[in-house]
Amino acid sequence: MSASQNIKVAVDAVVFGYTSKEGLSVLLIKRNIKPYKDNWALPGGLVGDNESLEDAVQRELKEETGVSINYLEQLYSFGKPDRDPRNRVISITYYGLVKPDAFEIKADTDASDAAWFNIKKLPSLAFDHDQIITVAHDRLKNKMLYQPVGFELLEEKFPFSELEKLYMAVLDRSIDRRNFKKKVVKFGFLEETNEKQALDGAGRPGNLFRFNEEKYYQLQKQGISFEV
């Protein structure tokens, strides 16, 4: 049986940001074209005829937000027939986790604005982008349980409490702090220094930690289980 097709292929990027102060956020653009003009959405757009998916998502992200990220991981394909009112569009989605302070965002082309939004305070979104963010967040949470993801978002030397905050922000739940520290230290990619944490108020400052990158990347390849 022959099939009739008039399908377009697009890419969308879910870029998560994390800071100790703001927690987990998502980079969004405000659309300046129809449909959903003036609505917030994920950065993304159609793939060019002679363009790879990876090149397309990097280009759209750069054009609409000014952000360049070396690596985005492919997430999932979204292809419900009615997800775009213009025509049938299948979106191949990507996601990544970055330090927002490292980027200067600037809206352009199809976007009139670009901004970080806390994941718990997202605005109404165009298309099915709320579903895409939910799937991406679930993927990120699962990944953090078997890979040491996101440690590079912390300062070079940091109190252990900052690592706990990172995990609780991404997982969106509390953790068994004593058990978590015991397991992470046992892996050997954290080194405890003799330097003390700077405190604003009274209290006993704890030691600062830093990464053993060689051990860290070795474990990334092998995969680990935190079971936090």
mmCIF file with all atom_site columns, C-alpha atoms in Angstrom, residues 12-16 24-26 42 73-76 78 93-97 119 128-144 170:
data_model
loop_
_atom_site.group_PDB
_atom_site.id
_atom_site.type_symbol
_atom_site.label_atom_id
_atom_site.label_alt_id
_atom_site.label_comp_id
_atom_site.label_asym_id
_atom_site.label_entity_id
_atom_site.label_seq_id
_atom_site.pdbx_PDB_ins_code
_atom_site.Cartn_x
_atom_site.Cartn_y
_atom_site.Cartn_z
_atom_site.occupancy
_atom_site.B_iso_or_equiv
_atom_site.pdbx_formal_charge
_atom_site.auth_seq_id
_atom_site.auth_comp_id
_atom_site.auth_asym_id
_atom_site.auth_atom_id
_atom_site.pdbx_PDB_model_num
ATOM 1  C CA . ASP A 1 12  ? 13.792 21.229 19.875 1.00 0.00 ? 12  ASP A CA 1
ATOM 2  C CA . ALA A 1 13  ? 16.267 21.775 22.708 1.00 0.00 ? 13  ALA A CA 1
ATOM 3  C CA . VAL A 1 14  ? 15.557 21.402 26.430 1.00 0.00 ? 14  VAL A CA 1
ATOM 4  C CA . VAL A 1 15  ? 18.445 23.227 28.108 1.00 0.00 ? 15  VAL A CA 1
ATOM 5  C CA . PHE A 1 16  ? 18.390 22.858 31.876 1.00 0.00 ? 16  PHE A CA 1
ATOM 6  C CA . LEU A 1 24  ? 16.849 23.987 38.334 1.00 0.00 ? 24  LEU A CA 1
ATOM 7  C CA . SER A 1 25  ? 15.681 26.150 35.425 1.00 0.00 ? 25  SER A CA 1
ATOM 8  C CA . VAL A 1 26  ? 14.806 25.785 31.721 1.00 0.00 ? 26  VAL A CA 1
ATOM 9  C CA . LEU A 1 42  ? 11.519 25.688 23.636 1.00 0.00 ? 42  LEU A CA 1
ATOM 10 C CA . GLU A 1 73  ? 21.927 14.344 24.185 1.00 0.00 ? 73  GLU A CA 1
ATOM 11 C CA . GLN A 1 74  ? 19.075 13.084 22.032 1.00 0.00 ? 74  GLN A CA 1
ATOM 12 C CA . LEU A 1 75  ? 15.962 12.671 24.150 1.00 0.00 ? 75  LEU A CA 1
ATOM 13 C CA . TYR A 1 76  ? 12.907 11.391 22.267 1.00 0.00 ? 76  TYR A CA 1
ATOM 14 C CA . PHE A 1 78  ? 7.415  13.607 19.441 1.00 0.00 ? 78  PHE A CA 1
ATOM 15 C CA . THR A 1 93  ? 14.319 16.576 20.889 1.00 0.00 ? 93  THR A CA 1
ATOM 16 C CA . TYR A 1 94  ? 17.626 17.042 22.699 1.00 0.00 ? 94  TYR A CA 1
ATOM 17 C CA . TYR A 1 95  ? 18.523 17.998 26.261 1.00 0.00 ? 95  TYR A CA 1
ATOM 18 C CA . GLY A 1 96  ? 21.501 19.199 28.271 1.00 0.00 ? 96  GLY A CA 1
ATOM 19 C CA . LEU A 1 97  ? 22.461 20.603 31.662 1.00 0.00 ? 97  LEU A CA 1
ATOM 20 C CA . ILE A 1 119 ? 11.178 24.545 36.444 1.00 0.00 ? 119 ILE A CA 1
ATOM 21 C CA . ASP A 1 128 ? 3.427  20.116 23.339 1.00 0.00 ? 128 ASP A CA 1
ATOM 22 C CA . HIS A 1 129 ? 6.532  21.641 24.895 1.00 0.00 ? 129 HIS A CA 1
ATOM 23 C CA . ASP A 1 130 ? 5.286  21.129 28.454 1.00 0.00 ? 130 ASP A CA 1
ATOM 24 C CA . GLN A 1 131 ? 5.219  17.366 27.745 1.00 0.00 ? 131 GLN A CA 1
ATOM 25 C CA . ILE A 1 132 ? 8.690  17.505 26.210 1.00 0.00 ? 132 ILE A CA 1
ATOM 26 C CA . ILE A 1 133 ? 10.070 19.227 29.331 1.00 0.00 ? 133 ILE A CA 1
ATOM 27 C CA . THR A 1 134 ? 8.411  16.638 31.577 1.00 0.00 ? 134 THR A CA 1
ATOM 28 C CA . VAL A 1 135 ? 10.016 13.774 29.616 1.00 0.00 ? 135 VAL A CA 1
ATOM 29 C CA . ALA A 1 136 ? 13.393 15.543 29.639 1.00 0.00 ? 136 ALA A CA 1
ATOM 30 C CA . HIS A 1 137 ? 13.220 16.171 33.392 1.00 0.00 ? 137 HIS A CA 1
ATOM 31 C CA . ASP A 1 138 ? 12.364 12.519 34.050 1.00 0.00 ? 138 ASP A CA 1
ATOM 32 C CA . ARG A 1 139 ? 15.303 11.443 31.860 1.00 0.00 ? 139 ARG A CA 1
ATOM 33 C CA . LEU A 1 140 ? 17.660 13.788 33.713 1.00 0.00 ? 140 LEU A CA 1
ATOM 34 C CA . LYS A 1 141 ? 16.470 12.521 37.111 1.00 0.00 ? 141 LYS A CA 1
ATOM 35 C CA . ASN A 1 142 ? 16.970 8.898  36.077 1.00 0.00 ? 142 ASN A CA 1
ATOM 36 C CA . LYS A 1 143 ? 20.389 9.628  34.614 1.00 0.00 ? 143 LYS A CA 1
ATOM 37 C CA . MET A 1 144 ? 21.580 11.238 37.843 1.00 0.00 ? 144 MET A CA 1
ATOM 38 C CA . VAL A 1 170 ? 17.169 17.998 40.040 1.00 0.00 ? 170 VAL A CA 1
#
